[in-house]
Amino acid sequence: MRLRLRPPLPGVRGVSPGGCSISENTVKNHVRNILEKLQLHSRMEAVVYAMREEILEIR
């Protein structure tokens, strides 16, 4: 199984395109805020949501 995000997201692995690093806690806070705004309870629900909205494609 291959996962593919569309469009590619900047800031992969904690480094922004400009080269500034961000902390693990910052990432966790962003994930928590995104889940809350989408009214989702887990990352798995976020994956299902992304697939339904055709944001995420699994090959």
Short mmCIF file of N, CA and C in Angstrom, two decimals:
data_model
loop_
_atom_site.label_atom_id
_atom_site.label_comp_id
_atom_site.label_asym_id
_atom_site.label_seq_id
_atom_site.Cartn_x
_atom_site.Cartn_y
_atom_site.Cartn_z
N MET A 1 0.85 -1.17 0.00
CA MET A 1 0.00 0.00 0.00
C MET A 1 0.90 1.24 0.00
N ARG A 2 0.56 2.19 -0.86
CA ARG A 2 1.31 3.45 -0.90
C ARG A 2 0.35 4.59 -0.61
N LEU A 3 0.77 5.50 0.24
CA LEU A 3 -0.03 6.68 0.56
C LEU A 3 0.51 7.86 -0.21
N ARG A 4 -0.38 8.69 -0.70
CA ARG A 4 0.04 9.88 -1.43
C ARG A 4 -0.87 11.03 -1.05
N LEU A 5 -0.26 12.12 -0.60
CA LEU A 5 -1.01 13.33 -0.26
C LEU A 5 -1.02 14.27 -1.44
N ARG A 6 -2.16 14.89 -1.68
CA ARG A 6 -2.25 15.90 -2.74
C ARG A 6 -2.83 17.15 -2.16
N PRO A 7 -2.33 18.31 -2.31
CA PRO A 7 -1.00 18.63 -2.84
C PRO A 7 0.07 18.32 -1.80
N PRO A 8 1.33 18.22 -2.20
CA PRO A 8 2.39 17.94 -1.22
C PRO A 8 2.42 18.99 -0.12
N LEU A 9 2.61 18.53 1.09
CA LEU A 9 2.62 19.44 2.23
C LEU A 9 4.03 19.92 2.55
N PRO A 10 4.22 21.22 2.73
CA PRO A 10 5.55 21.70 3.14
C PRO A 10 5.79 21.37 4.61
N GLY A 11 7.04 21.42 5.02
CA GLY A 11 7.35 21.23 6.44
C GLY A 11 7.39 19.78 6.86
N VAL A 12 7.76 18.88 5.97
CA VAL A 12 7.81 17.45 6.30
C VAL A 12 8.93 17.20 7.30
N ARG A 13 8.66 16.35 8.28
CA ARG A 13 9.61 15.95 9.32
C ARG A 13 10.10 17.11 10.16
N GLY A 14 9.23 18.06 10.43
CA GLY A 14 9.55 19.12 11.37
C GLY A 14 10.43 20.22 10.83
N VAL A 15 10.68 20.24 9.53
CA VAL A 15 11.50 21.31 8.97
C VAL A 15 10.69 22.04 7.91
N SER A 16 10.58 23.34 8.06
CA SER A 16 9.81 24.14 7.11
C SER A 16 10.64 24.37 5.85
N PRO A 17 9.98 24.80 4.75
CA PRO A 17 10.74 25.05 3.52
C PRO A 17 11.89 26.03 3.70
N GLY A 18 11.75 26.97 4.63
CA GLY A 18 12.81 27.94 4.88
C GLY A 18 13.94 27.40 5.74
N GLY A 19 13.79 26.18 6.25
CA GLY A 19 14.85 25.56 7.04
C GLY A 19 14.67 25.69 8.54
N CYS A 20 13.63 26.34 9.03
CA CYS A 20 13.40 26.49 10.47
C CYS A 20 12.77 25.21 11.01
N SER A 21 13.28 24.70 12.11
CA SER A 21 12.71 23.50 12.69
C SER A 21 11.61 23.87 13.68
N ILE A 22 10.68 22.94 13.88
CA ILE A 22 9.60 23.15 14.84
C ILE A 22 9.62 21.98 15.82
N SER A 23 9.13 22.21 17.03
CA SER A 23 9.19 21.18 18.05
C SER A 23 8.07 20.15 17.87
N GLU A 24 8.28 19.01 18.47
CA GLU A 24 7.27 17.94 18.44
C GLU A 24 5.97 18.42 19.09
N ASN A 25 6.08 19.20 20.17
CA ASN A 25 4.88 19.72 20.83
C ASN A 25 4.09 20.65 19.92
N THR A 26 4.78 21.44 19.11
CA THR A 26 4.10 22.33 18.16
C THR A 26 3.29 21.50 17.17
N VAL A 27 3.89 20.43 16.66
CA VAL A 27 3.20 19.55 15.72
C VAL A 27 1.99 18.93 16.39
N LYS A 28 2.15 18.43 17.62
CA LYS A 28 1.03 17.82 18.35
C LYS A 28 -0.10 18.82 18.55
N ASN A 29 0.24 20.07 18.89
CA ASN A 29 -0.79 21.09 19.08
C ASN A 29 -1.53 21.37 17.78
N HIS A 30 -0.80 21.46 16.67
CA HIS A 30 -1.44 21.70 15.38
C HIS A 30 -2.38 20.55 15.01
N VAL A 31 -1.92 19.32 15.21
CA VAL A 31 -2.75 18.16 14.91
C VAL A 31 -4.01 18.19 15.77
N ARG A 32 -3.85 18.46 17.06
CA ARG A 32 -5.00 18.51 17.96
C ARG A 32 -6.00 19.59 17.52
N ASN A 33 -5.48 20.77 17.15
CA ASN A 33 -6.36 21.85 16.70
C ASN A 33 -7.08 21.51 15.40
N ILE A 34 -6.39 20.87 14.47
CA ILE A 34 -7.02 20.47 13.21
C ILE A 34 -8.12 19.45 13.47
N LEU A 35 -7.83 18.44 14.29
CA LEU A 35 -8.84 17.44 14.61
C LEU A 35 -10.07 18.08 15.26
N GLU A 36 -9.82 19.02 16.17
CA GLU A 36 -10.93 19.71 16.85
C GLU A 36 -11.78 20.49 15.85
N LYS A 37 -11.15 21.23 14.97
CA LYS A 37 -11.89 22.04 13.99
C LYS A 37 -12.69 21.18 13.03
N LEU A 38 -12.18 19.99 12.71
CA LEU A 38 -12.90 19.09 11.81
C LEU A 38 -13.88 18.19 12.56
N GLN A 39 -13.93 18.33 13.87
CA GLN A 39 -14.78 17.54 14.75
C GLN A 39 -14.48 16.05 14.61
N LEU A 40 -13.18 15.73 14.61
CA LEU A 40 -12.71 14.35 14.53
C LEU A 40 -12.06 14.00 15.86
N HIS A 41 -12.01 12.70 16.17
CA HIS A 41 -11.50 12.27 17.46
C HIS A 41 -10.16 11.55 17.40
N SER A 42 -9.70 11.22 16.20
CA SER A 42 -8.44 10.49 16.09
C SER A 42 -7.79 10.75 14.74
N ARG A 43 -6.54 10.38 14.65
CA ARG A 43 -5.83 10.50 13.37
C ARG A 43 -6.44 9.56 12.34
N MET A 44 -6.91 8.39 12.78
CA MET A 44 -7.54 7.44 11.86
C MET A 44 -8.80 8.05 11.24
N GLU A 45 -9.59 8.74 12.05
CA GLU A 45 -10.76 9.44 11.50
C GLU A 45 -10.33 10.49 10.50
N ALA A 46 -9.20 11.13 10.75
CA ALA A 46 -8.68 12.13 9.82
C ALA A 46 -8.29 11.49 8.49
N VAL A 47 -7.72 10.29 8.54
CA VAL A 47 -7.37 9.57 7.31
C VAL A 47 -8.62 9.24 6.51
N VAL A 48 -9.65 8.73 7.19
CA VAL A 48 -10.91 8.40 6.52
C VAL A 48 -11.52 9.66 5.91
N TYR A 49 -11.52 10.74 6.66
CA TYR A 49 -12.04 12.02 6.16
C TYR A 49 -11.27 12.46 4.92
N ALA A 50 -9.95 12.38 4.97
CA ALA A 50 -9.12 12.80 3.84
C ALA A 50 -9.39 11.95 2.61
N MET A 51 -9.63 10.66 2.80
CA MET A 51 -9.94 9.79 1.67
C MET A 51 -11.29 10.14 1.07
N ARG A 52 -12.28 10.38 1.92
CA ARG A 52 -13.62 10.74 1.43
C ARG A 52 -13.61 12.06 0.67
N GLU A 53 -12.81 12.99 1.14
CA GLU A 53 -12.73 14.31 0.51
C GLU A 53 -11.72 14.34 -0.65
N GLU A 54 -11.15 13.17 -0.94
CA GLU A 54 -10.16 13.01 -2.02
C GLU A 54 -8.93 13.89 -1.83
N ILE A 55 -8.55 14.08 -0.58
CA ILE A 55 -7.31 14.77 -0.24
C ILE A 55 -6.17 13.76 -0.20
N LEU A 56 -6.50 12.53 0.18
CA LEU A 56 -5.54 11.44 0.33
C LEU A 56 -5.91 10.34 -0.65
N GLU A 57 -4.91 9.84 -1.36
CA GLU A 57 -5.12 8.76 -2.31
C GLU A 57 -4.25 7.59 -1.90
N ILE A 58 -4.83 6.41 -1.80
CA ILE A 58 -4.08 5.20 -1.47
C ILE A 58 -3.99 4.35 -2.72
N ARG A 59 -2.75 3.98 -3.06
CA ARG A 59 -2.52 3.15 -4.26
C ARG A 59 -2.03 1.79 -3.86
#
